XYZ file of C-alpha atoms in Angstrom:
529
model
C -22.383 6.247 39.824
C -19.555 7.514 37.614
C -17.958 4.792 35.523
C -14.365 5.709 36.385
C -12.335 7.997 38.664
C -11.485 10.110 35.594
C -15.176 10.701 34.818
C -15.901 11.297 38.497
C -13.346 14.100 38.657
C -14.491 15.474 35.294
C -18.081 15.815 36.561
C -16.982 18.164 39.343
C -15.586 21.119 37.431
C -16.165 20.605 33.716
C -17.820 23.065 31.359
C -20.672 21.232 29.616
C -23.665 22.751 27.874
C -25.738 19.782 29.033
C -25.023 20.711 32.661
C -26.693 24.110 32.087
C -30.067 22.386 31.792
C -29.367 20.117 34.781
C -28.579 23.053 37.070
C -31.653 24.976 35.973
C -33.915 21.978 36.450
C -32.559 21.690 40.005
C -33.548 25.277 40.786
C -36.686 25.781 38.677
C -38.067 22.250 38.071
C -41.671 23.360 37.607
C -41.016 26.438 35.472
C -42.226 26.273 31.903
C -39.030 25.890 29.855
C -40.538 26.062 26.368
C -43.772 26.833 24.594
C -44.320 25.300 21.158
C -47.824 26.098 19.909
C -50.206 24.369 22.319
C -47.396 22.246 23.803
C -45.364 23.179 26.863
C -42.602 21.438 28.798
C -41.263 22.086 32.297
C -37.566 22.140 33.140
C -37.862 18.815 35.011
C -39.506 17.134 32.008
C -36.982 18.788 29.675
C -34.103 17.430 31.763
C -35.618 13.962 31.938
C -36.302 13.725 28.205
C -32.850 15.081 27.313
C -31.265 12.438 29.565
C -33.437 9.732 28.022
C -32.504 10.776 24.481
C -28.816 11.026 25.439
C -28.772 7.536 26.946
C -30.664 6.170 23.938
C -28.193 7.711 21.467
C -25.291 6.191 23.369
C -27.077 2.822 23.322
C -27.061 3.039 19.511
C -23.275 2.903 19.689
C -22.565 6.614 19.180
C -19.350 7.705 20.869
C -18.167 11.154 21.988
C -17.489 13.495 19.085
C -19.883 11.824 16.635
C -22.535 13.920 14.920
C -26.329 13.802 15.086
C -28.119 15.533 12.199
C -31.367 17.464 12.698
C -33.876 18.509 10.060
C -36.401 20.598 11.955
C -37.987 23.967 12.422
C -38.239 25.501 15.900
C -39.786 22.807 18.084
C -39.421 21.034 21.419
C -37.793 18.028 19.769
C -34.962 20.119 18.318
C -34.023 21.528 21.714
C -34.375 18.131 23.442
C -32.060 16.659 20.787
C -29.557 19.504 21.159
C -29.369 19.052 24.923
C -29.222 15.265 24.589
C -26.181 15.619 22.339
C -24.573 18.017 24.809
C -25.106 15.580 27.685
C -23.733 12.603 25.721
C -20.763 14.626 24.391
C -22.085 14.248 20.859
C -22.144 17.013 18.254
C -25.515 18.457 17.257
C -25.766 19.491 13.590
C -29.104 21.198 12.803
C -29.489 21.566 9.043
C -29.943 25.062 7.627
C -33.401 24.840 6.062
C -32.580 27.725 3.744
C -30.119 25.546 1.842
C -30.969 23.729 -1.371
C -31.593 19.960 -1.061
C -28.184 19.079 -2.505
C -26.527 21.475 -0.020
C -28.380 19.870 2.895
C -27.193 16.473 1.705
C -23.644 17.835 1.377
C -23.650 19.047 5.005
C -24.944 15.774 6.445
C -22.529 13.740 4.352
C -19.631 16.035 5.199
C -20.166 15.579 8.937
C -20.746 11.814 8.623
C -24.036 11.815 10.527
C -25.033 8.281 11.570
C -28.312 9.492 13.084
C -30.836 11.887 11.534
C -33.845 13.317 13.381
C -36.589 14.800 11.172
C -39.584 16.965 12.050
C -42.813 15.449 10.730
C -43.675 18.443 8.529
C -40.300 18.099 6.766
C -40.637 14.378 6.037
C -40.885 14.838 2.272
C -37.665 16.856 2.199
C -36.041 14.311 4.513
C -36.900 11.312 2.348
C -34.511 12.497 -0.348
C -31.513 12.601 1.993
C -30.653 8.992 3.025
C -29.642 7.948 -0.503
C -26.827 10.538 -0.367
C -25.605 9.670 3.131
C -23.511 6.496 3.174
C -22.796 6.765 6.921
C -26.464 7.129 7.915
C -27.760 4.224 10.026
C -30.757 5.507 11.988
C -33.608 7.889 11.146
C -36.143 9.135 13.685
C -39.015 11.491 13.043
C -41.622 13.312 15.104
C -44.507 11.465 13.455
C -46.671 9.073 15.482
C -45.894 5.788 13.698
C -42.977 4.003 12.080
C -42.643 4.783 8.370
C -40.258 4.385 5.443
C -38.223 7.001 3.620
C -35.224 6.971 1.299
C -34.679 3.257 1.769
C -34.574 3.535 5.565
C -37.018 2.618 8.279
C -38.023 5.739 10.203
C -38.759 5.151 13.884
C -40.536 7.692 16.031
C -38.616 10.245 18.075
C -40.861 9.338 21.011
C -39.674 5.736 20.808
C -36.055 6.921 20.902
C -36.697 8.982 24.025
C -38.717 6.277 25.755
C -35.984 3.694 25.173
C -33.514 5.652 27.301
C -33.155 5.993 31.062
C -33.720 9.293 32.879
C -30.508 8.657 34.817
C -27.899 11.419 34.379
C -25.450 10.763 31.557
C -21.945 10.464 32.977
C -19.452 10.719 30.157
C -16.041 12.354 30.025
C -16.492 15.831 28.479
C -13.666 18.274 27.816
C -14.293 22.006 27.899
C -13.033 22.316 24.336
C -14.903 19.271 23.025
C -17.310 20.193 20.212
C -21.009 20.535 21.001
C -22.475 22.027 17.828
C -21.762 22.034 14.120
C -23.502 24.809 12.202
C -23.040 25.239 8.475
C -22.760 28.680 6.952
C -25.294 29.409 4.230
C -22.772 29.164 1.386
C -22.275 31.712 -1.385
C -19.866 30.775 -4.158
C -18.798 27.419 -2.686
C -20.160 24.631 -0.516
C -21.348 25.604 2.984
C -18.614 25.632 5.631
C -19.108 23.693 8.837
C -18.286 25.629 12.006
C -17.312 23.570 15.057
C -18.045 25.256 18.403
C -17.078 23.946 21.836
C -18.905 23.505 25.133
C -16.775 26.321 26.563
C -17.612 28.712 23.710
C -21.368 28.093 23.893
C -21.414 28.393 27.692
C -19.400 31.604 27.730
C -21.605 33.049 24.984
C -24.700 32.311 27.056
C -23.142 34.062 30.050
C -22.127 37.038 27.912
C -25.631 37.466 26.508
C -27.216 37.161 29.946
C -24.904 39.857 31.319
C -25.282 42.172 28.336
C -29.077 41.934 28.283
C -29.472 42.005 32.083
C -31.878 39.110 31.646
C -33.839 38.500 34.857
C -34.512 34.927 36.016
C -37.645 33.382 34.536
C -38.035 35.989 31.763
C -39.988 35.057 28.632
C -37.973 35.204 25.404
C -39.578 35.017 21.960
C -37.612 32.893 19.488
C -38.862 33.373 15.948
C -35.496 33.206 14.155
C -34.596 29.596 13.234
C -32.747 27.493 15.792
C -30.410 26.146 13.112
C -28.865 29.630 13.179
C -26.341 30.834 15.746
C -28.387 33.868 16.832
C -31.408 31.799 17.868
C -29.613 28.841 19.454
C -26.723 30.709 21.087
C -27.984 34.232 21.789
C -31.590 33.325 22.684
C -32.192 29.652 23.515
C -29.171 28.676 25.652
C -29.139 31.941 27.665
C -32.863 31.459 28.379
C -32.215 27.922 29.655
C -29.316 29.222 31.764
C -31.588 31.687 33.613
C -34.658 29.481 33.973
C -36.689 31.521 31.514
C -39.469 30.572 29.137
C -38.512 30.126 25.480
C -41.531 30.854 23.298
C -40.982 29.166 19.916
C -42.529 29.962 16.555
C -42.202 27.994 13.321
C -41.551 31.148 11.348
C -42.505 34.801 11.354
C -46.084 36.035 11.262
C -46.671 39.597 12.450
C -50.051 38.936 14.090
C -48.939 35.722 15.790
C -45.671 37.136 17.111
C -47.474 40.200 18.473
C -50.046 37.942 20.156
C -47.337 35.833 21.777
C -45.481 38.909 23.026
C -48.648 40.095 24.753
C -49.747 36.659 26.044
C -46.370 35.686 27.516
C -45.239 39.160 28.625
C -42.114 38.734 26.494
C -38.996 40.457 27.829
C -36.783 40.224 24.732
C -36.755 39.167 21.090
C -34.682 39.550 17.938
C -36.357 40.657 14.695
C -34.979 41.520 11.294
C -35.837 45.053 10.093
C -38.437 43.679 7.660
C -40.187 41.940 10.600
C -40.515 45.211 12.498
C -41.929 46.834 9.384
C -44.472 44.036 9.014
C -45.688 44.552 12.587
C -45.886 48.314 12.082
C -47.894 47.826 8.883
C -50.442 45.472 10.482
C -53.146 47.267 12.539
C -54.074 44.110 14.475
C -50.456 43.337 15.370
C -49.766 46.963 16.224
C -52.721 47.076 18.650
C -51.221 44.479 21.020
C -49.721 45.317 24.412
C -45.926 45.506 24.097
C -45.294 47.093 27.502
C -43.423 44.010 28.817
C -40.647 44.278 26.230
C -37.391 45.597 27.672
C -34.913 44.621 24.967
C -35.740 44.602 21.248
C -32.887 43.621 18.984
C -32.639 44.119 15.274
C -30.073 42.235 13.232
C -28.720 41.514 9.732
C -29.250 45.080 8.480
C -29.587 48.672 9.761
C -32.925 50.419 10.136
C -33.703 53.841 8.729
C -34.278 56.486 11.401
C -37.984 57.026 10.569
C -38.629 53.299 11.062
C -36.544 53.268 14.229
C -38.677 56.084 15.672
C -41.856 54.124 14.964
C -40.387 51.026 16.641
C -39.556 53.062 19.752
C -43.132 54.346 19.822
C -44.446 50.772 19.517
C -42.171 49.522 22.325
C -42.251 52.334 24.903
C -40.314 50.483 27.613
C -37.696 48.801 25.439
C -34.135 49.513 24.470
C -34.095 49.078 20.686
C -30.581 48.044 19.746
C -28.623 46.449 16.927
C -26.742 43.263 17.739
C -24.257 41.504 15.476
C -22.084 38.457 15.255
C -21.355 35.516 13.015
C -21.418 31.738 13.220
C -17.639 31.517 13.601
C -17.518 33.889 16.581
C -20.631 32.978 18.484
C -22.992 35.970 18.814
C -23.572 38.453 20.162
C -20.063 39.787 19.560
C -21.061 43.438 19.654
C -24.204 45.385 20.420
C -25.341 48.958 20.767
C -25.297 50.016 24.401
C -28.668 51.421 25.527
C -27.207 54.910 26.021
C -26.076 54.849 22.371
C -29.315 53.624 20.780
C -29.888 57.068 19.258
C -26.471 58.718 19.172
C -24.790 55.696 17.556
C -27.782 53.994 15.924
C -25.861 53.625 12.677
C -23.049 51.692 14.366
C -22.719 48.038 15.350
C -22.282 49.140 18.936
C -19.345 48.088 21.081
C -17.856 44.762 22.126
C -20.040 42.405 24.138
C -18.805 41.070 27.509
C -15.910 38.596 27.159
C -15.179 39.781 23.594
C -12.311 41.926 22.390
C -12.761 43.710 19.078
C -9.983 45.428 17.109
C -9.269 46.721 13.622
C -6.377 45.232 11.624
C -4.691 46.047 8.342
C -3.651 43.450 5.752
C -0.195 43.094 7.348
C -1.502 42.170 10.790
C -1.064 45.592 12.416
C -3.761 46.790 14.835
C -5.060 50.207 13.842
C -5.902 53.197 16.062
C -9.408 54.644 16.510
C -10.850 56.145 13.347
C -8.817 54.089 10.876
C -10.569 51.578 8.647
C -9.558 47.930 8.337
C -10.784 44.401 8.985
C -12.676 43.616 12.191
C -10.824 40.961 14.216
C -11.949 39.263 17.416
C -10.563 37.521 20.464
C -12.621 35.771 23.110
C -13.619 32.388 24.522
C -16.683 32.144 22.236
C -14.581 31.615 19.110
C -15.210 28.577 16.957
C -12.721 25.756 17.354
C -12.238 25.266 13.639
C -13.890 24.896 10.270
C -14.877 21.252 9.845
C -12.575 19.405 7.413
C -11.087 22.715 6.221
C -7.686 23.150 7.928
C -6.398 25.761 5.470
C -9.501 27.931 5.901
C -9.105 27.617 9.689
C -5.471 28.722 9.537
C -6.405 31.732 7.394
C -9.245 32.698 9.743
C -6.897 32.664 12.784
C -3.991 34.502 11.130
C -1.918 36.852 13.330
C -3.490 35.447 16.506
C -6.964 36.899 15.943
C -10.154 35.657 14.327
C -10.690 37.445 11.014
C -14.304 38.409 10.341
C -14.111 39.493 6.712
C -15.875 42.740 7.694
C -14.444 46.224 7.148
C -15.012 48.874 9.826
C -13.465 51.475 12.106
C -13.776 51.953 15.872
C -14.368 55.373 17.430
C -13.063 56.740 20.729
C -16.106 55.335 22.580
C -15.456 51.827 21.300
C -18.360 51.908 18.853
C -17.788 49.864 15.701
C -18.748 51.595 12.449
C -19.234 48.887 9.877
C -18.277 49.779 6.313
C -18.933 46.597 4.348
C -18.066 42.971 3.858
C -14.668 42.759 2.174
C -16.269 40.962 -0.755
C -19.057 43.554 -1.058
C -16.873 46.648 -1.422
C -17.493 47.927 -4.941
C -14.529 49.151 -7.000
C -16.062 51.676 -9.378
C -14.080 54.123 -11.501
C -11.007 53.810 -9.310
C -12.938 54.448 -6.077
C -13.861 51.983 -3.336
C -17.534 52.307 -2.474
C -19.189 50.629 0.519
C -22.431 49.055 -0.624
C -23.938 49.571 2.817
C -23.477 53.355 2.607
C -25.517 53.465 -0.602
C -28.114 51.144 0.951
C -28.463 53.400 3.979
C -28.957 56.373 1.691
C -31.695 54.622 -0.277
C -33.442 53.441 2.895
C -33.628 57.064 3.990
C -36.096 57.686 1.148
C -39.661 57.654 2.536
C -40.831 55.097 -0.062
C -38.054 52.528 0.407
C -38.338 49.526 2.704
C -35.104 47.662 1.856
C -32.164 48.056 -0.474
C -29.444 45.759 -1.794
C -26.517 47.311 -3.641
C -23.983 45.346 -5.707
C -21.252 45.995 -8.235
C -21.806 44.631 -11.742
C -19.250 44.278 -14.580
C -19.010 47.449 -16.672
C -16.625 48.324 -19.516
C -16.091 51.892 -18.326
C -16.471 51.743 -14.556
C -15.013 48.310 -13.875
C -17.936 47.729 -11.545
C -21.127 49.749 -11.844
C -22.981 50.495 -8.620
C -26.408 48.922 -9.030
C -29.316 48.819 -6.600
C -32.348 46.626 -6.073
C -34.977 48.156 -3.809
C -38.234 47.010 -2.238
C -40.793 49.751 -1.638
C -42.956 50.085 1.434
C -46.554 48.873 1.071
C -48.644 51.317 -0.991
C -45.602 53.532 -1.606
C -44.527 54.640 -5.083
C -41.222 55.844 -6.498
C -39.478 55.752 -9.865
C -35.888 54.927 -10.691
C -35.141 58.511 -11.650
C -36.631 59.827 -8.394
C -34.458 57.480 -6.352
C -31.332 58.353 -8.329
C -32.029 62.069 -7.829
C -32.457 61.419 -4.101
C -29.057 59.710 -3.976
C -27.422 62.595 -5.867
C -28.613 64.970 -3.156
C -27.373 62.834 -0.267
C -24.136 61.060 -1.263
C -21.092 61.768 -3.396
C -21.637 61.542 -7.147
C -19.307 58.550 -7.633
C -21.421 56.568 -5.117
C -24.739 57.127 -6.904
C -26.132 53.938 -8.505
C -25.950 53.732 -12.288
C -29.230 51.807 -12.234
C -31.938 51.089 -9.676
C -34.407 48.224 -10.078
C -37.609 48.152 -8.050
C -38.367 44.522 -7.129
C -40.906 42.584 -5.073
C -38.417 40.443 -3.135
C -34.726 39.607 -2.652
C -33.137 36.159 -2.709
C -32.491 35.289 0.936
C -30.883 32.689 3.148
C -32.943 30.665 5.606
C -32.341 33.384 8.214
C -33.488 36.221 5.985
C -30.044 37.521 5.007
C -29.964 38.968 1.493
C -27.965 36.808 -0.928
C -26.074 39.424 -2.881
C -24.178 36.798 -4.861
C -27.504 35.688 -6.342
C -28.378 39.267 -7.296
C -24.980 39.634 -8.976
C -25.474 36.373 -10.852
C -28.972 37.311 -12.043
C -27.835 40.748 -13.252
C -24.262 40.027 -14.394
C -25.028 40.896 -18.050
C -27.090 43.982 -17.292
C -24.551 46.438 -18.742
C -23.114 44.224 -21.493
C -25.082 45.956 -24.269
C -25.002 49.448 -22.819
């Protein structure tokens, strides 16, 4: 029974992410909710274990609004912990595994986590954390026995779950109470914590379900990491909302992902462009049956038209569309509509359901179609605030809109044509050059797989346009050939002054190219020239 009349009334009409799982378990109790290697869990078992973990966390003395830290790859325990936090009105903070150890420690210290849950395979990384976390009291891990690490006793996650009751957790939960705390990957400063509410996560799940026309009980492949907003908010929670099957992987492997798509008749997935290229390059992966796929997203970067054509051939029944968003404005915020997947393939698409997108100048004026400025958003899926950063929050919400930091224009059809990140626009010889335009040009070359373009200090040009490129397997090209190709396809002032052919780019844990690291590594490239 509810503990008070206030809680009793709250339970009737509240918006709580934890209630999403409860409702689905009522309707589809015996459906497989998740697949994690050779492990599966039904919605009834998922609901029971999330309730047990929620009651156990409350028994530790955690109160609404406190944070639980997670150090885990994609696994059942991460999702059980996330839902347990949602049910107990706690804040789930999965650590970005792409961060450096000191950055991970910074995030967990910043949020004051009293509880840390660690996946067994990450135990060595986890043992270095407790010494830096003065607020940490309890550590649980997915191993089978109690152990020690970093001066703390580590109990098993199973023991935490088993110590709690399966009774529903009845705790006062406000729609705008925080449910997740995700840290951005960090570039020139410490990572920023992004607080997102129950309302925002729920509305995002509804928006994605509507936009993707996701049928009940569909299988969704989740290979992007669940510590990232795309996986947790655009894939996992919408799947739970519709009673679907979330097929988890620990990372990306072309053969394994292709096998899972065939075995589970996957309806939808999100890959980065390099993942599609890996599948296309692997004969065994390419030979699988992809006929079940109806929605294939690509994210983080555009795909060259020749690659896009090959992807369409591989996925004959799928809409192949770009989706975009960011941690602060829970994705998807915009996506290419199926009817535009060819005609506007170079765009970000148009606003997702529940989202309003506009273009603003530096003085706060909204701009008409065709004019370039900063992308700004309004919608219920906005973050609540940056954690412990009130000035950054105020700046992000200036003029009554959320400011993305992206430069773009919107055409008459509502399609958003991204130009560049504000910080990635290169000022060369008095001209502003969008790095993404040069990257798209380079990726049009038949030998180029990926490109990253930055501006480097130069005595004459101010910033010299400089490119790093990765070639396709078995392809060859020289710097001079690539420069000549650019001269034929873009304006002369946009042509790179130098092009380096490399084996790999520095990346975040989600595969995003870290341009600040490229700039740092090459900052003296033109100093003696």
